[in-house]
Amino acid sequence: MAPALLNQTVCVMDASGRLGSALVHRLLQRGYAVHAAVHNHDELQSFKRLSSENKKLRVFGSDPLDYHSLMEALKGCCGLFYSFELPSDNPTYEEFVGELEVRAAHNVLEACAQTDTIDKVVFTSSATAVIWRDQHNSVRSDVNERNWSDINFCKKFKLWHGLSKTVAEKTAWALAMDRGVNMVSINAGLLMHPNLSIKDPYLLGAAEMFKDGVFVAVDLGFLVDAHICVFEDSSSYGRYLCFNRVLNCSKDVVKLSSMLLPSSSPLGLEDEGVHEQKISSQKLSKLMVDFNSELQME
């Protein structure tokens, strides 16, 4: 960690999600003061109990559609880690959820532009904002951060997760560039965790991802490290595909299927072959070579 970052205050939004909660704990371990902006108000009390035990943690109830609550959470922070979590009362992606995600991204970046102390924003997006394209109408080449999912393709095949992530990230980039906000994005693969469900919106189109060699996943610890690395490294820029698993053979399929539905093979991936990996995270790998994930302040 650069000495200038020691004892700095950062905001994590939404801190009540799986990624957000893990980021809060890791950042506190590294010596940061943290503003935990919690969108799920059912989680507020548990965070408040945690903050009573740690003076470096402050908790804010926030709403990405409430500009004032965003400004309050960002006040005095030098950085923001932002991720959009689905509403608990509607945990599936549909068209209207995409509209909500886009409005939230706009509001958050506008709030950052209005907060003088914000030096850097780490915006969590998805690999689904990178991989979806009409293979018949494009040159077959490896996918990397320069690629964007085709919005019309996503609409045609109702790939709502990819559509939402693509439009929200493009909205954030447009505002960041227009308002001079220093932003980097993490385009994460499928987040692996014990409660992963077949209903996870990332899995829509899994068979096509598998056959195209772009079905990737990421462990929570690696994803947290990637976020902190791109924040702390002053040379980071643009987008970063983030994954540490590639699912491209039958063994990978069987393992994932047993996690999701132990009694069957649910994903339509009963393919005995091995598909060539067609996606690269080389940009992030180079950045993380010297990253010390174990660094923490006593």
Short mmCIF file of N, CA and C in Angstrom, two decimals, residues 85-203:
data_model
loop_
_atom_site.label_atom_id
_atom_site.label_comp_id
_atom_site.label_asym_id
_atom_site.label_seq_id
_atom_site.Cartn_x
_atom_site.Cartn_y
_atom_site.Cartn_z
N GLU A 85 -26.46 -4.03 -6.14
CA GLU A 85 -27.06 -5.27 -5.69
C GLU A 85 -28.54 -5.27 -6.03
N LEU A 86 -29.04 -6.42 -6.45
CA LEU A 86 -30.46 -6.52 -6.78
C LEU A 86 -31.32 -6.28 -5.55
N PRO A 87 -32.48 -5.62 -5.71
CA PRO A 87 -33.40 -5.44 -4.58
C PRO A 87 -33.78 -6.79 -3.99
N SER A 88 -33.81 -6.88 -2.68
CA SER A 88 -34.11 -8.16 -2.02
C SER A 88 -35.50 -8.67 -2.34
N ASP A 89 -36.42 -7.75 -2.66
CA ASP A 89 -37.78 -8.18 -2.96
C ASP A 89 -37.95 -8.56 -4.44
N ASN A 90 -36.88 -8.44 -5.23
CA ASN A 90 -36.96 -8.83 -6.64
C ASN A 90 -35.58 -9.29 -7.12
N PRO A 91 -35.17 -10.49 -6.69
CA PRO A 91 -33.81 -10.95 -6.94
C PRO A 91 -33.57 -11.52 -8.34
N THR A 92 -34.32 -11.07 -9.35
CA THR A 92 -34.10 -11.51 -10.72
C THR A 92 -33.99 -10.30 -11.63
N TYR A 93 -33.22 -10.48 -12.70
CA TYR A 93 -33.05 -9.38 -13.65
C TYR A 93 -34.18 -9.36 -14.65
N GLU A 94 -34.79 -8.19 -14.78
CA GLU A 94 -35.80 -7.94 -15.79
C GLU A 94 -35.50 -6.57 -16.38
N GLU A 95 -36.28 -6.18 -17.36
CA GLU A 95 -36.02 -4.91 -18.03
C GLU A 95 -36.03 -3.73 -17.05
N PHE A 96 -37.01 -3.70 -16.14
CA PHE A 96 -37.14 -2.55 -15.24
C PHE A 96 -35.98 -2.50 -14.25
N VAL A 97 -35.41 -3.67 -13.91
CA VAL A 97 -34.26 -3.69 -13.01
C VAL A 97 -33.07 -3.03 -13.69
N GLY A 98 -32.95 -3.26 -15.00
CA GLY A 98 -31.88 -2.61 -15.76
C GLY A 98 -32.01 -1.10 -15.72
N GLU A 99 -33.23 -0.61 -15.84
CA GLU A 99 -33.45 0.83 -15.78
C GLU A 99 -33.04 1.37 -14.41
N LEU A 100 -33.36 0.63 -13.36
CA LEU A 100 -32.99 1.02 -12.00
C LEU A 100 -31.48 1.06 -11.85
N GLU A 101 -30.79 0.05 -12.40
CA GLU A 101 -29.34 -0.01 -12.29
C GLU A 101 -28.67 1.15 -13.02
N VAL A 102 -29.21 1.52 -14.17
CA VAL A 102 -28.66 2.63 -14.95
C VAL A 102 -28.85 3.95 -14.20
N ARG A 103 -30.04 4.17 -13.65
CA ARG A 103 -30.30 5.40 -12.88
C ARG A 103 -29.38 5.48 -11.66
N ALA A 104 -29.18 4.33 -11.01
CA ALA A 104 -28.31 4.29 -9.83
C ALA A 104 -26.88 4.65 -10.22
N ALA A 105 -26.38 4.09 -11.33
CA ALA A 105 -25.01 4.37 -11.77
C ALA A 105 -24.85 5.86 -12.07
N HIS A 106 -25.84 6.45 -12.71
CA HIS A 106 -25.79 7.89 -13.03
C HIS A 106 -25.73 8.72 -11.76
N ASN A 107 -26.61 8.40 -10.81
CA ASN A 107 -26.67 9.16 -9.57
C ASN A 107 -25.36 9.06 -8.77
N VAL A 108 -24.81 7.86 -8.71
CA VAL A 108 -23.60 7.64 -7.93
C VAL A 108 -22.43 8.41 -8.53
N LEU A 109 -22.27 8.35 -9.86
CA LEU A 109 -21.16 9.06 -10.49
C LEU A 109 -21.35 10.58 -10.40
N GLU A 110 -22.57 11.03 -10.48
CA GLU A 110 -22.84 12.47 -10.33
C GLU A 110 -22.49 12.91 -8.91
N ALA A 111 -22.85 12.09 -7.93
CA ALA A 111 -22.52 12.42 -6.54
C ALA A 111 -21.01 12.47 -6.34
N CYS A 112 -20.29 11.54 -6.98
CA CYS A 112 -18.82 11.55 -6.89
C CYS A 112 -18.24 12.82 -7.52
N ALA A 113 -18.82 13.24 -8.65
CA ALA A 113 -18.36 14.45 -9.32
C ALA A 113 -18.56 15.68 -8.44
N GLN A 114 -19.57 15.64 -7.59
CA GLN A 114 -19.88 16.76 -6.70
C GLN A 114 -19.14 16.69 -5.38
N THR A 115 -18.39 15.60 -5.15
CA THR A 115 -17.65 15.43 -3.89
C THR A 115 -16.17 15.71 -4.15
N ASP A 116 -15.69 16.85 -3.69
CA ASP A 116 -14.33 17.31 -4.01
C ASP A 116 -13.24 16.36 -3.53
N THR A 117 -13.51 15.60 -2.46
CA THR A 117 -12.46 14.76 -1.89
C THR A 117 -12.28 13.43 -2.64
N ILE A 118 -13.21 13.07 -3.51
CA ILE A 118 -13.12 11.78 -4.21
C ILE A 118 -12.02 11.82 -5.26
N ASP A 119 -11.04 10.94 -5.10
CA ASP A 119 -9.92 10.86 -6.05
C ASP A 119 -10.07 9.70 -7.03
N LYS A 120 -10.80 8.65 -6.61
CA LYS A 120 -10.88 7.47 -7.47
C LYS A 120 -12.15 6.68 -7.17
N VAL A 121 -12.74 6.15 -8.23
CA VAL A 121 -13.94 5.31 -8.10
C VAL A 121 -13.63 3.95 -8.71
N VAL A 122 -13.92 2.88 -7.96
CA VAL A 122 -13.83 1.52 -8.51
C VAL A 122 -15.26 1.03 -8.71
N PHE A 123 -15.63 0.87 -9.97
CA PHE A 123 -17.00 0.55 -10.36
C PHE A 123 -17.07 -0.94 -10.71
N THR A 124 -17.88 -1.68 -9.96
CA THR A 124 -18.01 -3.11 -10.22
C THR A 124 -19.02 -3.36 -11.33
N SER A 125 -18.53 -3.94 -12.42
CA SER A 125 -19.40 -4.33 -13.53
C SER A 125 -19.30 -5.85 -13.67
N SER A 126 -19.48 -6.35 -14.86
CA SER A 126 -19.53 -7.80 -15.06
C SER A 126 -18.89 -8.19 -16.39
N ALA A 127 -18.41 -9.41 -16.45
CA ALA A 127 -17.93 -9.93 -17.73
C ALA A 127 -19.06 -10.01 -18.74
N THR A 128 -20.30 -10.05 -18.26
CA THR A 128 -21.43 -10.07 -19.21
C THR A 128 -21.58 -8.75 -19.94
N ALA A 129 -20.88 -7.70 -19.50
CA ALA A 129 -20.87 -6.43 -20.24
C ALA A 129 -19.78 -6.44 -21.31
N VAL A 130 -19.10 -7.58 -21.44
CA VAL A 130 -17.97 -7.71 -22.37
C VAL A 130 -18.22 -8.78 -23.44
N ILE A 131 -18.83 -9.90 -23.05
CA ILE A 131 -18.76 -11.13 -23.86
C ILE A 131 -19.84 -11.31 -24.92
N TRP A 132 -21.00 -10.63 -24.77
CA TRP A 132 -22.13 -10.96 -25.65
C TRP A 132 -22.07 -10.22 -26.98
N ARG A 133 -21.92 -10.99 -28.04
CA ARG A 133 -21.89 -10.43 -29.39
C ARG A 133 -22.35 -11.50 -30.37
N ASP A 134 -22.77 -11.07 -31.53
CA ASP A 134 -23.20 -12.00 -32.58
C ASP A 134 -21.94 -12.56 -33.24
N GLN A 135 -21.65 -13.83 -32.96
CA GLN A 135 -20.42 -14.43 -33.48
C GLN A 135 -20.40 -14.49 -35.01
N HIS A 136 -21.58 -14.54 -35.63
CA HIS A 136 -21.64 -14.66 -37.09
C HIS A 136 -21.30 -13.34 -37.78
N ASN A 137 -21.50 -12.24 -37.06
CA ASN A 137 -21.28 -10.92 -37.67
C ASN A 137 -20.02 -10.23 -37.15
N SER A 138 -19.16 -10.96 -36.46
CA SER A 138 -17.95 -10.34 -35.92
C SER A 138 -16.76 -11.25 -36.15
N VAL A 139 -15.58 -10.65 -36.17
CA VAL A 139 -14.35 -11.42 -36.33
C VAL A 139 -14.14 -12.23 -35.05
N ARG A 140 -13.89 -13.53 -35.21
CA ARG A 140 -13.68 -14.37 -34.03
C ARG A 140 -12.29 -14.13 -33.46
N SER A 141 -12.22 -13.43 -32.37
CA SER A 141 -10.95 -13.14 -31.71
C SER A 141 -11.16 -13.23 -30.21
N ASP A 142 -10.06 -13.32 -29.48
CA ASP A 142 -10.17 -13.40 -28.03
C ASP A 142 -10.83 -12.15 -27.48
N VAL A 143 -11.64 -12.35 -26.45
CA VAL A 143 -12.35 -11.25 -25.81
C VAL A 143 -11.46 -10.64 -24.74
N ASN A 144 -11.42 -9.31 -24.70
CA ASN A 144 -10.70 -8.62 -23.63
C ASN A 144 -11.45 -7.34 -23.28
N GLU A 145 -10.78 -6.47 -22.49
CA GLU A 145 -11.47 -5.28 -21.97
C GLU A 145 -11.91 -4.29 -23.05
N ARG A 146 -11.36 -4.41 -24.25
CA ARG A 146 -11.76 -3.48 -25.32
C ARG A 146 -13.14 -3.82 -25.88
N ASN A 147 -13.62 -5.02 -25.59
CA ASN A 147 -14.92 -5.46 -26.12
C ASN A 147 -16.07 -5.01 -25.22
N TRP A 148 -17.18 -4.71 -25.86
CA TRP A 148 -18.43 -4.41 -25.16
C TRP A 148 -19.51 -5.36 -25.67
N SER A 149 -20.38 -5.80 -24.79
CA SER A 149 -21.51 -6.61 -25.23
C SER A 149 -22.40 -5.79 -26.15
N ASP A 150 -22.96 -6.46 -27.14
CA ASP A 150 -23.84 -5.82 -28.11
C ASP A 150 -25.23 -5.67 -27.49
N ILE A 151 -25.65 -4.43 -27.31
CA ILE A 151 -26.93 -4.15 -26.64
C ILE A 151 -28.10 -4.77 -27.39
N ASN A 152 -28.12 -4.65 -28.71
CA ASN A 152 -29.22 -5.22 -29.50
C ASN A 152 -29.23 -6.74 -29.42
N PHE A 153 -28.06 -7.35 -29.38
CA PHE A 153 -27.95 -8.80 -29.23
C PHE A 153 -28.54 -9.23 -27.88
N CYS A 154 -28.20 -8.49 -26.82
CA CYS A 154 -28.72 -8.81 -25.49
C CYS A 154 -30.25 -8.67 -25.45
N LYS A 155 -30.77 -7.63 -26.09
CA LYS A 155 -32.22 -7.45 -26.12
C LYS A 155 -32.90 -8.57 -26.89
N LYS A 156 -32.33 -8.94 -28.02
CA LYS A 156 -32.92 -9.97 -28.88
C LYS A 156 -33.06 -11.29 -28.14
N PHE A 157 -32.05 -11.66 -27.36
CA PHE A 157 -32.06 -12.94 -26.67
C PHE A 157 -32.39 -12.81 -25.18
N LYS A 158 -32.89 -11.63 -24.81
CA LYS A 158 -33.36 -11.36 -23.44
C LYS A 158 -32.28 -11.69 -22.39
N LEU A 159 -31.07 -11.28 -22.70
CA LEU A 159 -29.95 -11.44 -21.77
C LEU A 159 -29.91 -10.21 -20.86
N TRP A 160 -30.87 -10.17 -19.92
CA TRP A 160 -31.10 -8.94 -19.15
C TRP A 160 -29.91 -8.57 -18.28
N HIS A 161 -29.21 -9.56 -17.74
CA HIS A 161 -28.06 -9.25 -16.89
C HIS A 161 -26.98 -8.55 -17.72
N GLY A 162 -26.66 -9.12 -18.87
CA GLY A 162 -25.66 -8.51 -19.74
C GLY A 162 -26.09 -7.13 -20.22
N LEU A 163 -27.37 -6.99 -20.55
CA LEU A 163 -27.89 -5.70 -21.00
C LEU A 163 -27.77 -4.65 -19.91
N SER A 164 -28.22 -5.00 -18.70
CA SER A 164 -28.18 -4.05 -17.58
C SER A 164 -26.76 -3.63 -17.26
N LYS A 165 -25.87 -4.59 -17.18
CA LYS A 165 -24.48 -4.29 -16.83
C LYS A 165 -23.81 -3.45 -17.91
N THR A 166 -24.12 -3.73 -19.16
CA THR A 166 -23.51 -2.98 -20.26
C THR A 166 -23.96 -1.53 -20.26
N VAL A 167 -25.27 -1.32 -20.19
CA VAL A 167 -25.80 0.05 -20.25
C VAL A 167 -25.41 0.84 -19.01
N ALA A 168 -25.44 0.20 -17.84
CA ALA A 168 -25.07 0.90 -16.60
C ALA A 168 -23.59 1.29 -16.63
N GLU A 169 -22.74 0.38 -17.08
CA GLU A 169 -21.31 0.70 -17.12
C GLU A 169 -21.02 1.79 -18.15
N LYS A 170 -21.68 1.73 -19.30
CA LYS A 170 -21.47 2.77 -20.32
C LYS A 170 -21.95 4.13 -19.80
N THR A 171 -23.05 4.12 -19.06
CA THR A 171 -23.56 5.35 -18.45
C THR A 171 -22.54 5.93 -17.48
N ALA A 172 -21.97 5.06 -16.65
CA ALA A 172 -20.99 5.50 -15.66
C ALA A 172 -19.74 6.06 -16.36
N TRP A 173 -19.27 5.38 -17.40
CA TRP A 173 -18.08 5.86 -18.10
C TRP A 173 -18.33 7.20 -18.78
N ALA A 174 -19.51 7.34 -19.38
CA ALA A 174 -19.82 8.60 -20.06
C ALA A 174 -19.82 9.76 -19.08
N LEU A 175 -20.42 9.55 -17.90
CA LEU A 175 -20.48 10.63 -16.92
C LEU A 175 -19.11 10.88 -16.31
N ALA A 176 -18.35 9.79 -16.05
CA ALA A 176 -17.02 9.95 -15.47
C ALA A 176 -16.12 10.77 -16.40
N MET A 177 -16.16 10.47 -17.68
CA MET A 177 -15.33 11.21 -18.64
C MET A 177 -15.79 12.65 -18.80
N ASP A 178 -17.10 12.84 -18.78
CA ASP A 178 -17.64 14.19 -18.94
C ASP A 178 -17.33 15.07 -17.73
N ARG A 179 -17.36 14.46 -16.54
CA ARG A 179 -17.19 15.24 -15.31
C ARG A 179 -15.78 15.13 -14.72
N GLY A 180 -14.89 14.43 -15.39
CA GLY A 180 -13.51 14.33 -14.90
C GLY A 180 -13.34 13.47 -13.67
N VAL A 181 -14.16 12.43 -13.53
CA VAL A 181 -14.03 11.52 -12.39
C VAL A 181 -13.05 10.41 -12.75
N ASN A 182 -12.07 10.18 -11.90
CA ASN A 182 -11.09 9.12 -12.12
C ASN A 182 -11.74 7.78 -11.76
N MET A 183 -12.07 6.98 -12.77
CA MET A 183 -12.80 5.74 -12.54
C MET A 183 -12.09 4.57 -13.21
N VAL A 184 -12.13 3.41 -12.55
CA VAL A 184 -11.75 2.15 -13.16
C VAL A 184 -12.89 1.17 -12.93
N SER A 185 -13.04 0.20 -13.82
CA SER A 185 -14.12 -0.78 -13.63
C SER A 185 -13.54 -2.18 -13.52
N ILE A 186 -14.20 -3.00 -12.72
CA ILE A 186 -13.88 -4.41 -12.59
C ILE A 186 -15.01 -5.20 -13.24
N ASN A 187 -14.69 -5.91 -14.31
CA ASN A 187 -15.69 -6.71 -15.02
C ASN A 187 -15.54 -8.16 -14.59
N ALA A 188 -16.32 -8.51 -13.57
CA ALA A 188 -16.12 -9.78 -12.86
C ALA A 188 -16.87 -10.93 -13.52
N GLY A 189 -16.26 -12.11 -13.40
CA GLY A 189 -16.94 -13.33 -13.82
C GLY A 189 -17.99 -13.74 -12.80
N LEU A 190 -18.58 -14.90 -13.00
CA LEU A 190 -19.58 -15.43 -12.07
C LEU A 190 -18.96 -15.55 -10.68
N LEU A 191 -19.58 -14.92 -9.69
CA LEU A 191 -19.05 -14.97 -8.32
C LEU A 191 -19.40 -16.32 -7.70
N MET A 192 -18.37 -17.07 -7.35
CA MET A 192 -18.56 -18.38 -6.74
C MET A 192 -18.73 -18.25 -5.24
N HIS A 193 -19.77 -18.90 -4.71
CA HIS A 193 -20.01 -18.88 -3.27
C HIS A 193 -20.91 -20.05 -2.92
N PRO A 194 -20.95 -20.47 -1.65
CA PRO A 194 -21.70 -21.67 -1.26
C PRO A 194 -23.19 -21.61 -1.58
N ASN A 195 -23.77 -20.42 -1.61
CA ASN A 195 -25.20 -20.30 -1.85
C ASN A 195 -25.55 -20.01 -3.31
N LEU A 196 -24.60 -20.25 -4.20
CA LEU A 196 -24.85 -20.02 -5.63
C LEU A 196 -26.04 -20.85 -6.09
N SER A 197 -26.92 -20.19 -6.85
CA SER A 197 -28.17 -20.83 -7.29
C SER A 197 -28.27 -20.85 -8.80
N ILE A 198 -29.02 -21.81 -9.32
CA ILE A 198 -29.29 -21.88 -10.75
C ILE A 198 -30.03 -20.63 -11.22
N LYS A 199 -30.64 -19.91 -10.28
CA LYS A 199 -31.38 -18.69 -10.61
C LYS A 199 -30.48 -17.46 -10.70
N ASP A 200 -29.19 -17.62 -10.43
CA ASP A 200 -28.29 -16.47 -10.55
C ASP A 200 -28.38 -15.90 -11.96
N PRO A 201 -28.67 -14.61 -12.09
CA PRO A 201 -28.89 -14.03 -13.43
C PRO A 201 -27.69 -14.12 -14.35
N TYR A 202 -26.50 -14.24 -13.80
CA TYR A 202 -25.30 -14.37 -14.63
C TYR A 202 -25.37 -15.62 -15.50
N LEU A 203 -26.07 -16.67 -15.01
CA LEU A 203 -26.07 -17.97 -15.67
C LEU A 203 -26.98 -18.04 -16.89
#
